Tab-separated table of C-alpha atoms and ligand atoms in Angstrom:
chain	number	residue	atom	x	y	z
A	22	MET	CA	63.350	23.099	-65.755
A	23	SER	CA	61.382	22.741	-62.490
A	24	GLU	CA	61.578	19.450	-60.509
A	25	GLN	CA	57.965	18.832	-61.292
A	26	SER	CA	58.107	19.005	-64.891
A	27	VAL	CA	60.916	16.495	-65.118
A	28	MET	CA	58.995	14.239	-62.981
A	29	SER	CA	56.459	11.676	-64.745
A	30	ALA	CA	52.999	13.097	-64.538
A	31	ARG	CA	51.878	9.337	-64.474
A	32	ASN	CA	52.283	7.333	-61.240
A	33	ILE	CA	51.533	3.802	-61.411
A	34	VAL	CA	51.939	1.881	-58.071
A	35	THR	CA	50.115	-1.194	-58.535
A	36	ALA	CA	48.981	-3.713	-61.261
A	37	ILE	CA	46.202	-2.300	-63.368
A	38	PRO	CA	43.492	-2.562	-62.007
A	39	GLY	CA	44.678	-2.393	-58.616
A	40	PRO	CA	43.768	-4.498	-55.665
A	41	ILE	CA	41.110	-2.019	-54.199
A	42	SER	CA	39.656	-1.406	-57.843
A	43	GLN	CA	39.496	-5.229	-58.202
A	44	GLN	CA	37.618	-5.546	-55.163
A	45	LEU	CA	35.241	-2.656	-55.961
A	46	HIS	CA	34.774	-4.422	-59.576
A	47	VAL	CA	33.575	-7.583	-57.706
A	48	LYS	CA	31.091	-5.578	-55.487
A	49	ARG	CA	29.955	-3.797	-58.657
A	50	LEU	CA	29.302	-6.796	-60.657
A	51	LYS	CA	26.997	-7.868	-57.789
A	52	GLU	CA	25.285	-4.548	-57.399
A	53	VAL	CA	25.130	-2.925	-60.833
A	54	SER	CA	23.442	-3.889	-64.010
A	55	HIS	CA	25.865	-5.729	-66.306
A	56	GLY	CA	24.270	-3.732	-69.268
A	57	VAL	CA	26.405	-0.846	-68.043
A	58	GLY	CA	29.863	-1.468	-69.389
A	59	ALA	CA	33.441	-0.494	-68.139
A	60	ALA	CA	36.242	0.202	-70.691
A	61	LEU	CA	38.963	0.466	-67.842
A	62	PRO	CA	37.745	-0.590	-64.398
A	63	VAL	CA	39.944	1.348	-62.254
A	64	TYR	CA	37.790	3.122	-59.801
A	65	ILE	CA	38.737	6.934	-59.677
A	66	ASP	CA	38.901	8.963	-56.284
A	67	HIS	CA	39.832	12.455	-57.694
A	68	ALA	CA	40.963	14.332	-60.584
A	69	HIS	CA	42.282	17.611	-61.393
A	70	GLY	CA	43.361	19.376	-64.844
A	71	ALA	CA	44.252	16.155	-66.935
A	72	LEU	CA	45.428	13.750	-64.025
A	73	VAL	CA	43.065	11.212	-62.868
A	74	THR	CA	43.985	9.276	-59.567
A	75	ASP	CA	42.345	5.980	-58.572
A	76	VAL	CA	41.522	4.398	-55.196
A	77	ASP	CA	44.803	2.411	-55.291
A	78	GLY	CA	46.887	5.735	-55.877
A	79	ASN	CA	47.441	5.253	-59.524
A	80	ARG	CA	47.728	8.434	-61.459
A	81	PHE	CA	46.630	8.505	-65.070
A	82	ILE	CA	47.013	11.049	-67.912
A	83	ASP	CA	43.507	11.531	-69.224
A	84	LEU	CA	43.191	11.699	-73.134
A	85	GLY	CA	39.481	10.950	-72.975
A	86	SER	CA	37.850	13.631	-70.715
A	87	GLY	CA	35.022	11.194	-70.034
A	88	ILE	CA	34.296	11.002	-73.759
A	89	GLY	CA	34.782	14.794	-74.412
A	90	VAL	CA	33.149	16.007	-71.324
A	91	THR	CA	35.724	17.594	-69.032
A	92	THR	CA	37.152	19.826	-71.912
A	93	ILE	CA	37.671	22.782	-69.533
A	94	GLY	CA	39.696	20.360	-67.385
A	95	HIS	CA	38.868	18.087	-64.318
A	96	THR	CA	37.741	20.142	-61.197
A	97	ASN	CA	38.379	23.446	-63.070
A	98	ASP	CA	38.780	26.096	-60.239
A	99	GLU	CA	36.105	28.722	-61.629
A	100	LEU	CA	33.618	25.832	-62.225
A	101	VAL	CA	33.984	24.315	-58.686
A	102	LYS	CA	33.468	27.809	-57.104
A	103	ALA	CA	30.475	28.532	-59.390
A	104	VAL	CA	28.767	25.139	-58.325
A	105	GLN	CA	29.742	25.542	-54.766
A	106	GLU	CA	28.133	29.098	-54.716
A	107	GLN	CA	24.987	27.937	-56.487
A	108	VAL	CA	24.539	24.727	-54.642
A	109	SER	CA	24.355	26.557	-51.479
A	110	LYS	CA	22.008	29.162	-52.820
A	111	LEU	CA	19.122	27.061	-54.734
A	112	THR	CA	19.394	23.575	-56.186
A	113	HIS	CA	15.900	23.124	-57.897
A	114	THR	CA	12.565	24.854	-58.467
A	115	LEU	CA	11.850	23.662	-61.859
A	116	PHE	CA	12.349	26.243	-64.516
A	117	THR	CA	8.834	25.911	-65.877
A	118	VAL	CA	7.269	26.485	-62.435
A	119	THR	CA	9.311	29.325	-60.806
A	120	PRO	CA	12.263	30.338	-63.140
A	121	TYR	CA	15.634	31.373	-62.144
A	122	VAL	CA	18.571	33.399	-63.803
A	123	PRO	CA	21.491	30.863	-64.574
A	124	TYR	CA	19.058	29.068	-67.107
A	125	ILE	CA	18.532	32.479	-68.996
A	126	GLU	CA	22.458	32.971	-68.853
A	127	VAL	CA	23.280	29.805	-70.525
A	128	CYS	CA	20.700	30.349	-73.211
A	129	GLU	CA	22.032	33.895	-73.907
A	130	LEU	CA	25.528	32.675	-74.274
A	131	LEU	CA	24.660	29.778	-76.578
A	132	ASN	CA	22.470	32.105	-78.624
A	133	LYS	CA	25.364	34.427	-78.967
A	134	TYR	CA	28.315	31.921	-79.610
A	135	THR	CA	26.597	29.265	-81.825
A	136	PRO	CA	27.048	29.838	-85.757
A	137	GLY	CA	24.409	31.574	-87.605
A	138	ASN	CA	23.471	35.481	-87.914
A	139	PHE	CA	19.891	35.077	-87.042
A	140	GLU	CA	17.715	35.461	-83.854
A	141	LYS	CA	17.888	32.395	-81.690
A	142	ARG	CA	16.252	30.810	-78.724
A	143	SER	CA	17.702	27.866	-76.693
A	144	ALA	CA	16.162	25.222	-74.294
A	145	LEU	CA	18.057	23.285	-71.749
A	146	PHE	CA	17.912	19.481	-70.994
A	147	ASN	CA	19.994	16.713	-69.186
A	148	SER	CA	21.715	14.715	-71.655
A	149	GLY	CA	22.845	14.747	-75.468
A	150	ALA	CA	20.203	12.145	-76.320
A	151	GLU	CA	17.497	14.374	-74.578
A	152	ALA	CA	18.671	17.379	-76.647
A	153	VAL	CA	18.390	15.294	-79.908
A	154	GLU	CA	14.986	14.015	-79.057
A	155	ASN	CA	14.058	17.611	-78.575
A	156	ALA	CA	15.608	18.879	-81.767
A	157	VAL	CA	13.381	16.311	-83.565
A	158	LYS	CA	10.381	17.502	-81.752
A	159	PHE	CA	11.001	21.166	-82.654
A	160	ALA	CA	11.688	20.215	-86.428
A	161	ARG	CA	8.516	18.135	-86.520
A	162	LYS	CA	6.321	20.664	-84.869
A	163	PHE	CA	7.622	23.520	-87.005
A	164	THR	CA	7.479	21.652	-90.436
A	165	GLY	CA	4.316	19.692	-89.916
A	166	ARG	CA	6.463	16.575	-91.258
A	167	GLY	CA	7.431	13.476	-89.879
A	168	GLU	CA	10.560	11.966	-91.437
A	169	ILE	CA	14.178	12.400	-90.233
A	170	ALA	CA	17.323	11.604	-92.145
A	171	VAL	CA	20.777	10.577	-90.525
A	172	PHE	CA	24.013	9.259	-91.572
A	173	ASP	CA	25.882	5.964	-91.578
A	174	HIS	CA	28.419	6.064	-88.906
A	175	GLY	CA	26.412	8.417	-86.789
A	176	TYR	CA	25.569	8.309	-83.002
A	177	HIS	CA	22.881	10.181	-81.078
A	178	GLY	CA	22.109	8.405	-77.854
A	179	ARG	CA	20.601	5.533	-76.059
A	180	THR	CA	16.837	6.431	-75.874
A	181	ASN	CA	14.296	4.820	-78.066
A	182	LEU	CA	14.284	7.611	-80.799
A	183	THR	CA	17.887	8.176	-80.625
A	184	MET	CA	18.803	4.580	-80.719
A	185	ALA	CA	16.737	4.458	-83.990
A	186	MET	CA	19.296	7.180	-85.338
A	187	ASN	CA	22.369	5.324	-84.352
A	188	PHE	CA	24.348	3.356	-87.290
A	189	LYS	CA	25.746	0.606	-85.158
A	190	ALA	CA	23.854	-2.437	-83.856
A	191	MET	CA	26.289	-3.372	-81.413
A	192	PRO	CA	26.630	-2.462	-78.532
A	193	TYR	CA	23.975	0.306	-78.812
A	194	ASN	CA	20.894	-1.143	-80.191
A	195	SER	CA	21.030	-4.887	-80.623
A	196	GLY	CA	17.944	-6.437	-78.928
A	197	PHE	CA	16.546	-3.046	-77.716
A	198	GLY	CA	13.922	-2.589	-80.510
A	199	PRO	CA	11.362	-2.152	-82.016
A	200	PHE	CA	12.520	1.580	-82.583
A	201	ALA	CA	10.941	4.618	-83.417
A	202	PRO	CA	9.785	4.917	-87.024
A	203	GLY	CA	10.326	7.700	-89.472
A	204	VAL	CA	14.205	7.717	-89.232
A	205	HIS	CA	16.357	7.105	-92.637
A	206	HIS	CA	19.971	6.240	-92.817
A	207	VAL	CA	21.808	8.084	-95.474
A	208	PRO	CA	25.235	7.671	-96.924
A	209	MET	CA	27.951	9.479	-95.134
A	210	SER	CA	31.119	11.267	-96.516
A	211	TYR	CA	33.983	9.133	-95.196
A	212	PRO	CA	37.017	10.268	-96.983
A	213	LEU	CA	39.364	7.508	-96.096
A	214	ARG	CA	36.678	4.825	-97.355
A	215	ASP	CA	35.022	6.880	-100.122
A	216	GLY	CA	37.393	6.064	-103.094
A	217	GLY	CA	38.441	9.512	-103.564
A	218	ILE	CA	34.920	11.124	-104.239
A	219	THR	CA	34.469	14.898	-103.553
A	220	GLY	CA	32.285	16.205	-100.703
A	221	GLU	CA	29.832	17.573	-103.523
A	222	GLU	CA	29.794	14.049	-105.125
A	223	ALA	CA	29.142	12.458	-101.455
A	224	ALA	CA	26.323	14.968	-100.887
A	225	LYS	CA	24.813	14.191	-104.286
A	226	ARG	CA	24.800	10.474	-103.336
A	227	ALA	CA	23.125	11.412	-99.879
A	228	ILE	CA	20.570	13.796	-101.392
A	229	ASN	CA	19.616	11.456	-104.242
A	230	TYR	CA	18.891	8.708	-101.466
A	231	MET	CA	16.751	11.303	-99.315
A	232	GLU	CA	14.931	12.302	-102.630
A	233	LYS	CA	14.366	8.892	-104.039
A	234	ARG	CA	13.690	7.043	-100.697
A	235	VAL	CA	12.016	9.450	-98.546
A	236	GLY	CA	10.932	12.361	-100.574
A	237	ALA	CA	12.074	16.061	-99.644
A	238	ALA	CA	8.687	17.158	-99.020
A	239	ASN	CA	8.329	14.421	-96.062
A	240	LEU	CA	11.619	15.267	-94.405
A	241	ALA	CA	11.201	17.265	-91.079
A	242	ALA	CA	14.978	17.512	-90.424
A	243	ILE	CA	18.482	16.294	-91.356
A	244	VAL	CA	20.616	15.463	-88.420
A	245	ILE	CA	24.319	15.251	-88.641
A	246	GLU	CA	27.339	15.499	-86.567
A	247	PRO	CA	29.726	17.870	-88.319
A	248	ILE	CA	32.565	15.647	-87.078
A	249	GLN	CA	31.333	12.241	-86.076
A	250	GLY	CA	32.209	11.211	-82.664
A	251	GLU	CA	31.630	7.468	-81.768
A	252	GLY	CA	31.885	6.944	-85.543
A	253	GLY	CA	35.641	7.546	-85.142
A	254	PHE	CA	36.120	11.303	-85.735
A	255	ILE	CA	35.024	11.169	-89.377
A	256	VAL	CA	35.587	14.584	-90.882
A	257	PRO	CA	33.431	14.732	-93.953
A	258	ALA	CA	35.148	15.792	-97.219
A	259	PRO	CA	35.004	19.517	-97.975
A	260	GLY	CA	31.716	20.783	-99.518
A	261	PHE	CA	29.622	17.945	-98.269
A	262	LEU	CA	27.910	19.750	-95.270
A	263	PRO	CA	27.463	22.895	-97.257
A	264	ALA	CA	25.794	20.943	-99.999
A	265	LEU	CA	23.272	19.336	-97.659
A	266	SER	CA	22.306	22.523	-95.996
A	267	ALA	CA	21.714	24.211	-99.141
A	268	TRP	CA	19.433	21.445	-100.285
A	269	ALA	CA	17.738	21.302	-96.849
A	270	LYS	CA	17.030	25.118	-97.130
A	271	ALA	CA	15.682	24.851	-100.701
A	272	ASN	CA	13.363	22.162	-99.575
A	273	GLY	CA	12.236	23.626	-96.124
A	274	ILE	CA	14.076	20.994	-94.279
A	275	VAL	CA	15.496	21.718	-90.645
A	276	MET	CA	19.207	21.185	-90.650
A	277	VAL	CA	20.237	20.117	-87.238
A	278	ALA	CA	24.249	19.946	-86.296
A	279	ASP	CA	24.611	17.611	-83.565
A	280	GLU	CA	27.564	19.169	-81.836
A	281	VAL	CA	27.200	17.079	-78.712
A	282	GLN	CA	30.817	15.846	-79.043
A	283	SER	CA	32.287	18.275	-81.389
A	284	GLY	CA	31.060	21.601	-79.606
A	285	VAL	CA	32.017	23.880	-76.939
A	286	ALA	CA	35.635	24.673	-77.899
A	287	ARG	CA	36.781	21.098	-78.382
A	288	THR	CA	37.883	21.695	-82.022
A	289	GLY	CA	39.482	25.066	-81.325
A	290	ARG	CA	36.424	26.843	-82.490
A	291	TRP	CA	33.139	27.389	-80.515
A	292	PHE	CA	31.660	24.773	-82.732
A	293	ALA	CA	32.964	22.346	-85.464
A	294	THR	CA	30.171	23.920	-87.833
A	295	HIS	CA	32.409	27.239	-87.800
A	296	TYR	CA	34.964	25.327	-89.924
A	297	GLU	CA	32.659	24.823	-92.963
A	298	ASP	CA	31.762	27.933	-94.741
A	299	GLY	CA	28.350	27.655	-96.316
A	300	PHE	CA	27.319	24.824	-93.698
A	301	GLU	CA	24.320	26.682	-92.241
A	302	PRO	CA	22.571	24.639	-89.696
A	303	ASP	CA	19.201	25.926	-88.354
A	304	MET	CA	19.574	24.227	-84.938
A	305	PHE	CA	22.335	22.635	-82.715
A	306	THR	CA	22.204	20.152	-80.101
A	307	ILE	CA	24.834	20.759	-77.354
A	308	ALA	CA	25.899	18.742	-74.135
A	309	LYS	CA	29.109	17.063	-72.816
A	310	GLY	CA	32.022	19.993	-72.747
A	311	ILE	CA	29.238	22.563	-71.910
A	312	ALA	CA	29.598	22.151	-68.221
A	313	GLY	CA	32.831	20.247	-67.325
A	314	GLY	CA	30.777	17.030	-66.247
A	315	MET	CA	27.707	18.634	-64.650
A	316	PRO	CA	24.738	17.210	-66.572
A	317	ILE	CA	23.199	19.924	-68.895
A	318	SER	CA	22.398	19.935	-72.481
A	319	ALA	CA	20.772	22.411	-74.815
A	320	VAL	CA	18.882	22.870	-78.170
A	321	THR	CA	19.783	26.358	-79.521
A	322	GLY	CA	18.248	27.313	-83.045
A	323	ARG	CA	16.172	29.681	-85.053
A	324	ALA	CA	13.815	31.542	-83.189
A	325	GLU	CA	10.825	30.733	-85.332
A	326	ILE	CA	11.655	26.955	-84.959
A	327	MET	CA	12.343	27.106	-81.311
A	328	ASP	CA	8.955	29.062	-80.644
A	329	SER	CA	6.766	26.783	-82.717
A	330	SER	CA	5.991	24.583	-79.789
A	331	HIS	CA	2.932	25.481	-77.624
A	332	ALA	CA	3.986	26.384	-73.992
A	333	GLY	CA	4.292	23.286	-71.940
A	334	GLY	CA	5.388	21.067	-75.031
A	335	ILE	CA	9.115	21.386	-74.046
A	336	GLY	CA	10.449	20.721	-70.560
A	337	GLY	CA	11.391	18.099	-68.124
A	338	THR	CA	11.918	18.001	-64.143
A	339	TYR	CA	15.533	18.839	-64.133
A	340	GLY	CA	16.367	20.297	-67.547
A	341	GLY	CA	18.651	23.377	-67.096
A	342	ASN	CA	19.020	22.730	-63.283
A	343	PRO	CA	20.440	25.720	-61.371
A	344	VAL	CA	23.560	24.148	-60.465
A	345	ALA	CA	24.319	22.531	-63.740
A	346	ALA	CA	23.476	25.821	-65.431
A	347	ALA	CA	25.929	27.677	-63.123
A	348	ALA	CA	28.669	25.280	-64.076
A	349	ALA	CA	27.865	25.897	-67.780
A	350	VAL	CA	27.955	29.690	-67.380
A	351	ALA	CA	31.424	29.373	-65.704
A	352	VAL	CA	32.711	27.368	-68.781
A	353	LEU	CA	31.139	29.463	-71.410
A	354	LYS	CA	32.342	32.693	-69.783
A	355	GLN	CA	36.031	31.227	-69.649
A	356	ILE	CA	35.793	30.080	-73.335
A	357	GLU	CA	34.407	33.874	-73.946
A	358	ALA	CA	37.311	35.349	-71.932
A	359	GLY	CA	39.795	33.859	-74.447
A	360	GLY	CA	42.606	31.509	-74.423
A	361	VAL	CA	40.514	28.364	-74.459
A	362	LEU	CA	40.005	27.862	-78.209
A	363	GLU	CA	43.629	28.905	-78.637
A	364	ARG	CA	44.817	25.976	-76.367
A	365	ALA	CA	42.703	23.442	-78.473
A	366	LEU	CA	44.659	24.648	-81.326
A	367	GLU	CA	48.007	24.335	-79.730
A	368	LEU	CA	47.064	20.841	-78.787
A	369	GLU	CA	46.094	20.144	-82.420
A	370	THR	CA	49.491	21.063	-83.492
A	371	ILE	CA	51.251	18.887	-80.931
A	372	LEU	CA	48.806	15.796	-81.634
A	373	LEU	CA	48.966	16.151	-85.441
A	374	SER	CA	52.950	16.318	-85.570
A	375	ARG	CA	53.308	13.420	-83.230
A	376	LEU	CA	50.740	11.267	-84.656
A	377	ASN	CA	51.786	11.778	-88.180
A	378	GLU	CA	55.140	11.009	-87.228
A	379	LEU	CA	53.835	7.797	-85.864
A	380	LYS	CA	51.824	7.055	-89.080
A	381	GLU	CA	55.060	7.433	-91.252
A	382	LYS	CA	56.505	4.719	-88.997
A	383	HIS	CA	53.654	2.353	-88.542
A	384	SER	CA	51.816	1.315	-91.635
A	385	VAL	CA	48.925	0.041	-89.592
A	386	ILE	CA	47.994	3.659	-89.084
A	387	ALA	CA	46.095	4.504	-92.179
A	388	GLU	CA	44.727	7.992	-91.302
A	389	VAL	CA	45.382	10.912	-88.694
A	390	ARG	CA	42.244	13.139	-88.594
A	391	GLY	CA	40.073	15.517	-86.624
A	392	ARG	CA	40.274	19.112	-85.461
A	393	GLY	CA	41.652	20.991	-82.427
A	394	ALA	CA	41.641	18.505	-79.385
A	395	MET	CA	39.526	16.179	-81.329
A	396	ILE	CA	41.884	13.946	-83.183
A	397	ALA	CA	41.900	10.221	-84.116
A	398	ILE	CA	44.058	7.435	-85.796
A	399	GLU	CA	42.356	4.631	-87.718
A	400	PHE	CA	44.052	1.349	-87.860
A	401	VAL	CA	44.193	-1.051	-90.812
A	402	GLU	CA	45.792	-4.199	-91.947
A	403	PRO	CA	48.996	-2.708	-93.594
A	404	GLY	CA	48.627	-1.978	-97.414
A	405	THR	CA	44.870	-2.432	-97.249
A	406	LEU	CA	41.879	-0.518	-95.892
A	407	ASN	CA	40.853	-3.609	-93.934
A	408	PRO	CA	39.925	-2.462	-90.338
A	409	ASN	CA	42.567	-3.595	-87.883
A	410	SER	CA	40.771	-3.464	-84.505
A	411	ALA	CA	43.032	-6.097	-83.021
A	412	ALA	CA	45.969	-3.682	-83.249
A	413	SER	CA	44.073	-0.631	-82.053
A	414	ASP	CA	42.883	-2.840	-79.196
A	415	LYS	CA	46.305	-3.854	-78.129
A	416	VAL	CA	47.560	-0.280	-78.098
A	417	VAL	CA	44.535	1.043	-76.229
A	418	LYS	CA	45.227	-1.899	-73.583
A	419	PHE	CA	48.995	-0.955	-73.551
A	420	CYS	CA	48.148	2.720	-72.816
A	421	HIS	CA	45.752	1.819	-70.194
A	422	MET	CA	48.322	-0.498	-68.397
A	423	ASN	CA	50.900	2.237	-68.639
A	424	GLY	CA	48.902	5.143	-67.115
A	425	VAL	CA	47.115	6.879	-70.293
A	426	ILE	CA	43.431	6.887	-70.520
A	427	VAL	CA	42.547	6.482	-74.356
A	428	LEU	CA	39.285	5.618	-75.775
A	429	ASN	CA	38.441	3.681	-79.063
A	430	ALA	CA	35.781	4.330	-81.559
A	431	GLY	CA	34.511	3.518	-84.837
A	432	THR	CA	32.019	1.496	-86.715
A	433	PHE	CA	34.808	-1.225	-87.051
A	434	GLY	CA	36.244	-0.625	-83.684
A	435	ASN	CA	39.477	0.177	-85.242
A	436	VAL	CA	40.087	3.854	-84.156
A	437	ILE	CA	41.896	5.438	-81.202
A	438	ARG	CA	40.455	8.749	-80.454
A	439	PHE	CA	42.264	11.677	-78.454
A	440	LEU	CA	39.925	14.050	-76.495
A	441	PRO	CA	42.215	15.665	-73.897
A	442	PRO	CA	41.103	18.104	-71.230
A	443	LEU	CA	42.388	21.434	-72.726
A	444	ALA	CA	43.999	21.995	-69.234
A	445	ILE	CA	46.679	19.288	-70.137
A	446	THR	CA	50.141	20.726	-70.188
A	447	ASP	CA	52.500	20.102	-73.275
A	448	ALA	CA	54.614	17.871	-71.121
A	449	GLN	CA	51.764	15.726	-70.018
A	450	LEU	CA	50.555	15.410	-73.494
A	451	HIS	CA	54.115	14.544	-74.866
A	452	GLU	CA	54.424	12.063	-71.966
A	453	ALA	CA	51.127	10.349	-73.001
A	454	LEU	CA	52.152	10.247	-76.658
A	455	ASP	CA	55.493	8.635	-75.627
A	456	VAL	CA	53.264	5.746	-73.957
A	457	LEU	CA	51.316	5.498	-77.260
A	458	ALA	CA	54.479	5.516	-79.362
A	459	ALA	CA	55.824	2.601	-77.097
A	460	GLY	CA	52.423	0.929	-77.485
A	461	LEU	CA	52.778	0.942	-81.208
A	462	GLU	CA	56.163	-0.557	-80.924
A	463	THR	CA	54.667	-3.749	-79.413
A	464	LEU	CA	52.657	-4.562	-82.385
B	24	PLZ	N1	25.145	12.775	-79.749
B	24	PLZ	C1	27.179	13.279	-81.162
B	24	PLZ	O1	28.574	11.923	-78.981
B	24	PLZ	C2	27.350	10.857	-76.803
B	24	PLZ	C3	28.325	8.162	-75.717
B	24	PLZ	C4	28.826	7.214	-74.780
B	24	PLZ	P1	24.295	11.558	-74.107
B	24	PLZ	N2	28.537	10.237	-77.107
B	24	PLZ	C5	28.966	9.334	-75.970
B	24	PLZ	C6	28.075	6.083	-74.616
B	24	PLZ	O2	28.633	4.727	-74.652
B	24	PLZ	O3	26.815	6.238	-74.088
B	24	PLZ	C7	26.625	11.440	-77.903
B	24	PLZ	C8	27.248	12.018	-78.710
B	24	PLZ	C9	26.546	12.826	-80.108
B	24	PLZ	C10	24.543	12.426	-78.927
B	24	PLZ	C11	25.168	11.754	-77.799
B	24	PLZ	C12	24.253	11.395	-76.438
B	24	PLZ	O4	24.742	12.039	-75.567
B	24	PLZ	O5	24.751	12.700	-73.198
B	24	PLZ	O6	25.216	10.315	-73.833
B	24	PLZ	O7	22.969	11.116	-74.112
């Protein structure tokens, strides 16, 4: 064993947050809107791979990737090189005025690697919410219909339309309405809390709601996260997603997979949709992990839907910015080259075995779920299904204080989710999970 590997990856040298972070936080509260939250107010100076260092010199192991963004690793070498080369050549023209090459390259790669054996087109935007907004625009234009169905526990963004599509009032929606009309919330498949019904039965419940409450002929699109992100990594029961897409197809409804959190190698496949045979979305929304932190998003879908808009109907000043597009090409080409998807599956093996061990030991953990490097644990009051956010909050706090960045999630705030950068080493992941285990011992 090298000296490096026996040393701790973490290095906590001050109280958390440290004195410089505390000073910065005071300044921030004076200058930055208080509507912008901070889960862990340590101010970060630099990061590489899965290690993040703050302004006080504290080094953390990152199991959050900035909510699933730095999947390829912080300051990934090839990404940094691509960005540096592009930024000195061209920072902006606006693709819809005078186009440039990286935009087309991103679209080509996404058209190739998204599920679905049909002709595709893509369009590029800045954020996940903007991608979702545009997927809805395409679906409405193509179908000539107005209504949209989304699912309980779902999350789609913070713009007016996407707020209407979110499940949770707090903290996302409360007080920010009125919201865009035409959005209908449909029961999700949530195996832990569904009393044992099958995926097909859960789909029947959702379809019944859409038929009776909305009317199939009025629906432009069904928008669903194949694994729900903010909702707590809820993996629907097998058969749920295929039954929905079959019903959508039979009724001329556009099936949209929101893969903003679950896409781009996160789950060990290019997209989480690949796991469900028979689930056949017409369109995908993609963001986060696509470009290692550079802001870019995409809608990829059937050519006839994507071409249904008149020229000029789709766009935006910065959408598919050349530097962000170059970063996306660098990420997508690394996945294409091999090894990245495999790494996510290796992390899955470690996460599942360590977390299931902890579940055996701690009856507050009701379930370990997810795929690839997108795994979560849900906390309950032992022997019941009552959500136990007091326990999950305590463990999250313990991890933060001890140099591990973890994120909470879930409608009931009782889920801890793990989204490590795929560049994390086995030793770093084990060290972070040792901290989690110690946190569970404090309950
Ligand atoms: N769709 C499935 O997960 C973003 C939200 C963080 P944007 N999720 C993280 C926060 O507190 O704002 C997300 C998602 C899914 C859409 C979005 C929205 O993506 O890039 O944040 O707009």
